[in-house]
Amino acid sequence: MEKRRVLTGITTTGTPHLGNYVGAIRPAIEASRDPNNESFYFLADLHALIKCHDPKRVQESRREIAATWLALGLDTDNSVFYRQSDISEITELTWLLTCVCAKGLMNRAHAYKAAVQDNESEGAGADPDKGITMGLFSYPVLMAADILMFNATDVPVGRDQIQHIEMARDIALRFNHIYKSQFFKLPEARIEESVAVLSGLDGRKMSKSYNNTIPLFVPEKKLLKLIRKIKTNSLEPGEPKDTEGCTLFQIWSAFADASQIADMRQQYENGIGWGDMKNSLFELVNDHLKEPRSKYEELMGDMGYVEGVMQKGAEKAREEASQRIKLLRESVGFGSFV
């Protein structure tokens, strides 16, 4: 049976948090251990430039994310782990795809439409494209290049990202049609229904945009302080509490086993106090992260080792990318004269 190719990109604009871990990192690392998968994971640093023009922040995020994945046990022998910017073939492929991609397709991209709507909300006469860069407008093409360069078959995404996979399929079909080949496989969105989406300190989705995150590897004292800041209702100790919609119970369920979840559900019915719940949650999460936190701190102090890992990953990625881009160049008429 042909192996499935699973590809995941991580945008390097922030510090990894609990939501990233539960929603993306943990399931991706588990998938990398599946013998039926060929796994590709990359630091999407080219994508980062769309939103972040702070070089120090981008560089620090690249370091933090690389160290995080390694600390959490990514097996780089059985997967390809690389920085997007190290694979120049991806940017070349982006241009080849741009030249077959319809502008109308990009006009329908959710992020672009949302930015236009924000501008138009300013009133009559507002420039609908104010502040919108070509990076923001055309980044679905770069995303398509990320996927198609390695002919990924499965791309794990949230429901809000399905459109980008559909666009990648459209672009692949258009290229295959124009150049009369089946060069690109059509990727499929892999929707992980069982993967949790964690709420943050204020009850909204945990996100850097809301400034409500709990960074994954903060020191113990900071972790406890952040957990104690999680918003709760005013129910007193002894009053039965509802687990539904409770951020504390949601995070507990993401880190606990079945028996621990059942036990805590009973404690909610018995009226556990919020302070006790927060202390229990801290102990659970801290125990889970203690060992990888130590490894992460070690790696952050040894960037020479991390750089070596990324260079090896880039070599593996380029080995395939260089062969594919050579065939693509020939398909569009860029072959040798002799």
Coordinates of C-alpha atoms in Angstrom, one line a residue:
M1 CA 0.0 0.0 0.0
E2 CA 1.3 3.4 -1.0
K3 CA 2.1 5.6 2.0
R4 CA 0.1 8.8 2.7
R5 CA 2.2 12.0 2.7
V6 CA 1.2 14.3 5.6
L7 CA 2.4 17.9 5.5
T8 CA 2.1 20.5 8.2
G9 CA 3.4 24.1 8.4
I10 CA 3.9 26.2 11.5
T11 CA 4.0 29.9 11.1
T12 CA 6.9 31.5 12.9
T13 CA 5.3 34.6 14.4
G14 CA 4.9 33.7 18.1
T15 CA 5.7 31.5 21.0
P16 CA 4.1 28.0 21.0
H17 CA 1.3 27.7 23.5
L18 CA -0.9 25.0 25.0
G19 CA -3.5 25.4 22.2
N20 CA -0.8 24.8 19.5
Y21 CA 0.4 21.7 21.3
V22 CA -3.0 20.1 21.8
G23 CA -4.4 21.2 18.4
A24 CA -1.4 20.7 16.1
I25 CA 1.9 19.6 17.6
R26 CA 0.9 16.5 19.6
P27 CA -1.3 15.0 16.8
A28 CA 1.4 15.7 14.2
I29 CA 4.1 14.0 16.2
E30 CA 1.8 11.0 16.7
A31 CA 1.2 10.9 13.0
S32 CA 4.9 11.0 12.3
R33 CA 5.2 7.6 14.2
D34 CA 2.6 5.9 11.9
P35 CA 4.4 3.6 9.5
N36 CA 1.8 4.3 6.9
N37 CA 2.7 8.0 6.7
E38 CA 5.5 10.0 5.2
S39 CA 5.6 13.1 7.3
F40 CA 6.8 16.6 6.3
Y41 CA 6.9 19.4 8.9
F42 CA 8.2 22.9 8.2
L43 CA 8.7 26.2 9.8
A44 CA 6.6 28.5 7.6
D45 CA 8.9 31.5 8.0
L46 CA 8.1 32.9 4.5
H47 CA 4.4 33.1 5.6
A48 CA 5.5 34.8 8.7
L49 CA 6.6 37.9 6.8
I50 CA 3.0 38.5 5.7
K51 CA 2.0 39.5 9.3
C52 CA 5.3 40.3 11.0
H53 CA 8.0 42.7 9.9
D54 CA 10.0 42.4 13.1
P55 CA 13.1 40.4 12.2
K56 CA 14.0 39.6 15.9
R57 CA 10.5 38.3 16.6
V58 CA 10.6 36.0 13.4
Q59 CA 14.0 34.7 14.3
E60 CA 13.2 34.0 17.9
S61 CA 10.0 32.3 16.9
R62 CA 11.9 30.1 14.5
R63 CA 14.2 29.0 17.3
E64 CA 11.4 28.5 19.8
I65 CA 9.3 26.4 17.4
A66 CA 12.2 24.3 16.2
A67 CA 13.3 23.6 19.8
T68 CA 9.7 22.9 20.9
W69 CA 9.1 20.2 18.3
L70 CA 12.4 18.5 19.0
A71 CA 11.8 18.7 22.8
L72 CA 8.4 17.0 22.4
G73 CA 9.9 14.1 20.6
L74 CA 9.7 14.6 16.9
D75 CA 11.6 11.8 15.3
T76 CA 13.5 13.5 12.5
D77 CA 14.8 10.2 11.2
N78 CA 11.3 9.2 10.2
S79 CA 10.1 12.6 9.1
V80 CA 11.4 15.6 7.1
F81 CA 11.7 18.7 9.3
Y82 CA 12.8 21.9 7.6
R83 CA 12.6 25.6 7.3
Q84 CA 10.5 26.8 4.4
S85 CA 13.0 29.6 3.6
D86 CA 15.8 27.0 3.2
I87 CA 14.1 25.4 0.2
S88 CA 14.5 27.9 -2.7
E89 CA 12.6 25.6 -5.0
I90 CA 9.4 26.4 -3.1
T91 CA 9.6 30.1 -4.1
E92 CA 10.4 29.2 -7.7
L93 CA 7.4 26.9 -7.7
T94 CA 5.3 29.7 -6.2
W95 CA 6.0 31.8 -9.3
L96 CA 5.2 28.9 -11.7
L97 CA 1.9 28.4 -10.0
T98 CA 1.2 32.2 -9.8
C99 CA 1.4 32.3 -13.6
V100 CA -1.5 29.8 -13.9
C101 CA -3.6 30.9 -10.9
A102 CA -6.6 33.1 -11.7
K103 CA -6.8 36.4 -9.9
G104 CA -10.5 35.7 -9.3
L105 CA -9.6 32.7 -7.2
M106 CA -7.4 34.9 -5.0
N107 CA -10.2 37.5 -4.8
R108 CA -12.3 34.8 -3.0
A109 CA -9.7 34.0 -0.3
H110 CA -11.2 34.5 3.1
A111 CA -8.3 36.5 4.6
Y112 CA -8.3 38.9 1.7
K113 CA -12.1 39.4 1.7
A114 CA -12.0 40.0 5.5
A115 CA -9.3 42.6 5.1
V116 CA -11.3 44.4 2.3
Q117 CA -14.4 44.3 4.5
D118 CA -12.6 45.9 7.4
N119 CA -11.4 48.7 5.1
E120 CA -14.8 49.2 3.6
S121 CA -16.3 49.5 7.1
E122 CA -14.5 52.8 7.4
G123 CA -17.2 54.4 5.2
A124 CA -17.7 55.8 1.7
G125 CA -14.5 56.6 -0.2
A126 CA -12.4 54.2 1.8
D127 CA -9.7 52.3 -0.2
P128 CA -10.8 48.7 -0.1
D129 CA -7.1 47.6 -0.5
K130 CA -5.6 49.9 2.1
G131 CA -2.7 48.2 3.8
I132 CA -3.2 44.9 1.9
T133 CA 0.1 43.6 0.6
M134 CA 0.6 41.2 -2.3
G135 CA 1.9 38.7 0.3
L136 CA -1.5 38.7 2.0
F137 CA -3.4 38.6 -1.3
S138 CA -1.4 35.8 -2.9
Y139 CA -0.3 33.7 0.1
P140 CA -2.7 30.8 -0.9
V141 CA -0.4 30.3 -3.9
L142 CA 2.6 30.0 -1.6
M143 CA 0.6 27.6 0.5
A144 CA -0.2 25.6 -2.6
A145 CA 3.5 25.5 -3.5
D146 CA 4.3 24.2 0.0
I147 CA 1.9 21.3 -0.5
L148 CA 2.5 20.5 -4.2
M149 CA 6.3 20.6 -4.0
F150 CA 6.2 17.4 -2.1
N151 CA 2.9 16.1 -3.6
A152 CA 1.4 15.8 -0.1
T153 CA -1.8 13.7 0.0
D154 CA -3.0 14.8 3.4
V155 CA -2.9 18.3 5.0
P156 CA -4.2 18.5 8.6
V157 CA -6.1 21.8 8.9
G158 CA -8.9 23.4 10.9
R159 CA -12.2 24.0 9.1
D160 CA -11.2 27.6 8.6
Q161 CA -8.3 26.4 6.4
I162 CA -10.2 24.0 4.1
Q163 CA -10.5 26.7 1.4
H164 CA -6.8 26.9 1.0
I165 CA -6.6 23.1 0.3
E166 CA -9.3 23.5 -2.2
M167 CA -7.4 26.4 -3.9
A168 CA -4.3 24.2 -4.0
R169 CA -6.3 21.5 -5.8
D170 CA -7.7 24.1 -8.3
I171 CA -4.2 25.4 -9.0
A172 CA -2.8 21.9 -9.4
L173 CA -5.6 21.0 -11.8
R174 CA -5.0 24.1 -13.8
F175 CA -1.2 23.5 -14.1
N176 CA -1.7 19.8 -15.0
H177 CA -4.3 20.9 -17.7
I178 CA -2.1 23.6 -19.3
Y179 CA 1.0 21.6 -19.4
K180 CA -0.8 18.3 -20.3
S181 CA 0.6 16.2 -17.4
Q182 CA -0.5 14.7 -14.1
F183 CA 2.5 16.2 -12.4
F184 CA 0.7 17.2 -9.2
K185 CA -1.4 15.0 -7.1
L186 CA -4.5 16.6 -5.6
P187 CA -4.1 17.0 -1.8
E188 CA -6.9 16.4 0.6
A189 CA -7.7 18.3 3.8
R190 CA -7.5 16.1 6.8
I191 CA -10.0 17.4 9.4
E192 CA -9.1 16.2 12.8
E193 CA -12.5 16.1 14.5
S194 CA -11.1 14.6 17.7
V195 CA -8.4 17.3 18.1
A196 CA -9.3 19.8 20.8
V197 CA -9.5 23.5 20.3
L198 CA -8.5 25.1 23.6
S199 CA -9.9 28.2 25.0
G200 CA -7.6 30.8 26.5
L201 CA -7.4 32.9 29.6
D202 CA -10.5 35.0 28.7
G203 CA -12.7 32.1 27.4
R204 CA -12.1 32.8 23.7
K205 CA -10.1 30.5 21.5
M206 CA -6.5 30.5 22.7
S207 CA -4.7 32.7 20.2
K208 CA -1.8 35.1 19.9
S209 CA -4.2 37.5 18.3
Y210 CA -6.3 37.7 21.5
N211 CA -3.2 37.8 23.8
N212 CA -4.9 35.1 25.9
T213 CA -2.4 32.2 25.6
I214 CA -0.5 30.0 28.0
P215 CA 3.0 29.6 26.5
L216 CA 3.9 25.9 26.5
F217 CA 7.2 26.0 28.3
V218 CA 7.0 28.9 30.8
P219 CA 8.6 28.3 34.2
E220 CA 6.5 26.5 36.8
K221 CA 5.7 29.7 38.8
K222 CA 4.6 31.5 35.6
L223 CA 2.5 28.5 34.5
L224 CA 0.7 28.5 37.9
K225 CA 0.1 32.3 37.7
L226 CA -1.4 32.0 34.2
I227 CA -3.7 29.1 35.1
R228 CA -4.9 31.1 38.1
K229 CA -5.9 33.9 35.7
I230 CA -8.2 31.7 33.7
K231 CA -11.7 33.2 33.7
T232 CA -14.4 31.4 35.7
N233 CA -17.9 32.1 36.9
S234 CA -18.9 33.2 40.5
L235 CA -20.1 29.8 41.8
E236 CA -18.9 29.1 45.3
P237 CA -17.2 25.9 46.6
G238 CA -19.8 23.3 47.3
E239 CA -22.1 24.5 44.5
P240 CA -22.3 22.0 41.6
K241 CA -20.6 23.2 38.5
D242 CA -21.1 22.5 34.7
T243 CA -18.2 21.1 32.8
E244 CA -19.7 22.2 29.5
G245 CA -18.1 25.4 28.3
C246 CA -15.6 25.5 31.2
T247 CA -12.1 26.4 30.1
L248 CA -10.5 24.7 33.1
F249 CA -12.2 21.4 32.4
Q250 CA -11.5 21.7 28.7
I251 CA -7.8 22.0 29.3
W252 CA -7.9 19.2 31.9
S253 CA -9.5 16.9 29.4
A254 CA -6.8 17.6 26.9
F255 CA -4.1 16.4 29.3
A256 CA -5.9 13.8 31.4
D257 CA -6.6 10.2 30.8
A258 CA -10.1 8.8 30.8
S259 CA -10.2 7.9 34.5
Q260 CA -8.9 11.4 35.5
I261 CA -11.6 13.0 33.4
A262 CA -14.3 10.9 34.9
D263 CA -13.0 11.7 38.4
M264 CA -12.9 15.5 37.8
R265 CA -16.4 15.4 36.3
Q266 CA -17.6 13.9 39.6
Q267 CA -15.7 16.6 41.5
Y268 CA -17.5 19.3 39.4
E269 CA -20.8 17.7 40.4
N270 CA -19.7 17.7 44.0
G271 CA -18.9 21.5 43.8
I272 CA -15.1 21.7 43.7
G273 CA -13.8 25.2 44.3
W274 CA -12.3 27.1 41.5
G275 CA -9.0 27.6 43.4
D276 CA -8.7 23.8 44.0
M277 CA -9.5 23.1 40.4
K278 CA -6.8 25.5 39.2
N279 CA -4.2 24.0 41.5
S280 CA -5.1 20.5 40.3
L281 CA -4.9 21.6 36.7
F282 CA -1.5 23.2 37.3
E283 CA -0.2 19.9 38.8
L284 CA -1.5 17.9 35.8
V285 CA -0.2 20.2 33.1
N286 CA 3.1 20.8 34.8
D287 CA 3.8 17.0 35.3
H288 CA 3.0 16.5 31.6
L289 CA 5.4 19.2 30.5
K290 CA 8.2 19.0 33.1
E291 CA 10.5 16.6 31.1
P292 CA 10.0 18.3 27.7
R293 CA 10.4 21.7 29.3
S294 CA 13.8 20.7 30.6
K295 CA 14.7 19.4 27.1
Y296 CA 13.5 22.6 25.5
E297 CA 15.6 24.7 27.8
E298 CA 18.6 22.5 27.0
L299 CA 18.0 22.9 23.2
M300 CA 17.5 26.7 23.5
G301 CA 20.9 26.8 25.0
D302 CA 22.4 24.7 22.2
M303 CA 21.3 26.3 19.0
G304 CA 24.3 24.8 17.2
Y305 CA 22.7 21.4 17.6
V306 CA 19.2 22.6 16.5
E307 CA 20.8 24.3 13.5
G308 CA 22.4 21.1 12.5
V309 CA 19.1 19.2 12.7
M310 CA 17.4 21.9 10.5
Q311 CA 20.2 21.7 8.0
K312 CA 19.9 17.9 7.7
G313 CA 16.1 18.4 7.3
A314 CA 16.7 20.9 4.5
E315 CA 19.1 18.5 2.7
K316 CA 16.4 15.8 2.7
A317 CA 13.7 18.2 1.5
R318 CA 16.0 19.7 -1.2
E319 CA 16.9 16.3 -2.5
E320 CA 13.3 15.7 -3.6
A321 CA 12.5 19.4 -4.3
S322 CA 15.4 19.8 -6.7
Q323 CA 14.4 16.8 -8.8
R324 CA 10.8 18.0 -9.0
I325 CA 11.6 21.5 -9.9
K326 CA 13.9 20.2 -12.6
L327 CA 11.0 18.4 -14.2
L328 CA 8.8 21.4 -13.8
R329 CA 11.3 23.7 -15.5
E330 CA 11.3 21.3 -18.4
S331 CA 7.5 21.1 -18.5
V332 CA 7.2 24.9 -18.8
G333 CA 10.0 25.3 -21.5
F334 CA 13.0 26.0 -19.3
G335 CA 15.0 23.0 -20.3
S336 CA 18.6 23.0 -21.5
F337 CA 19.3 24.1 -25.1
V338 CA 21.2 20.9 -25.7

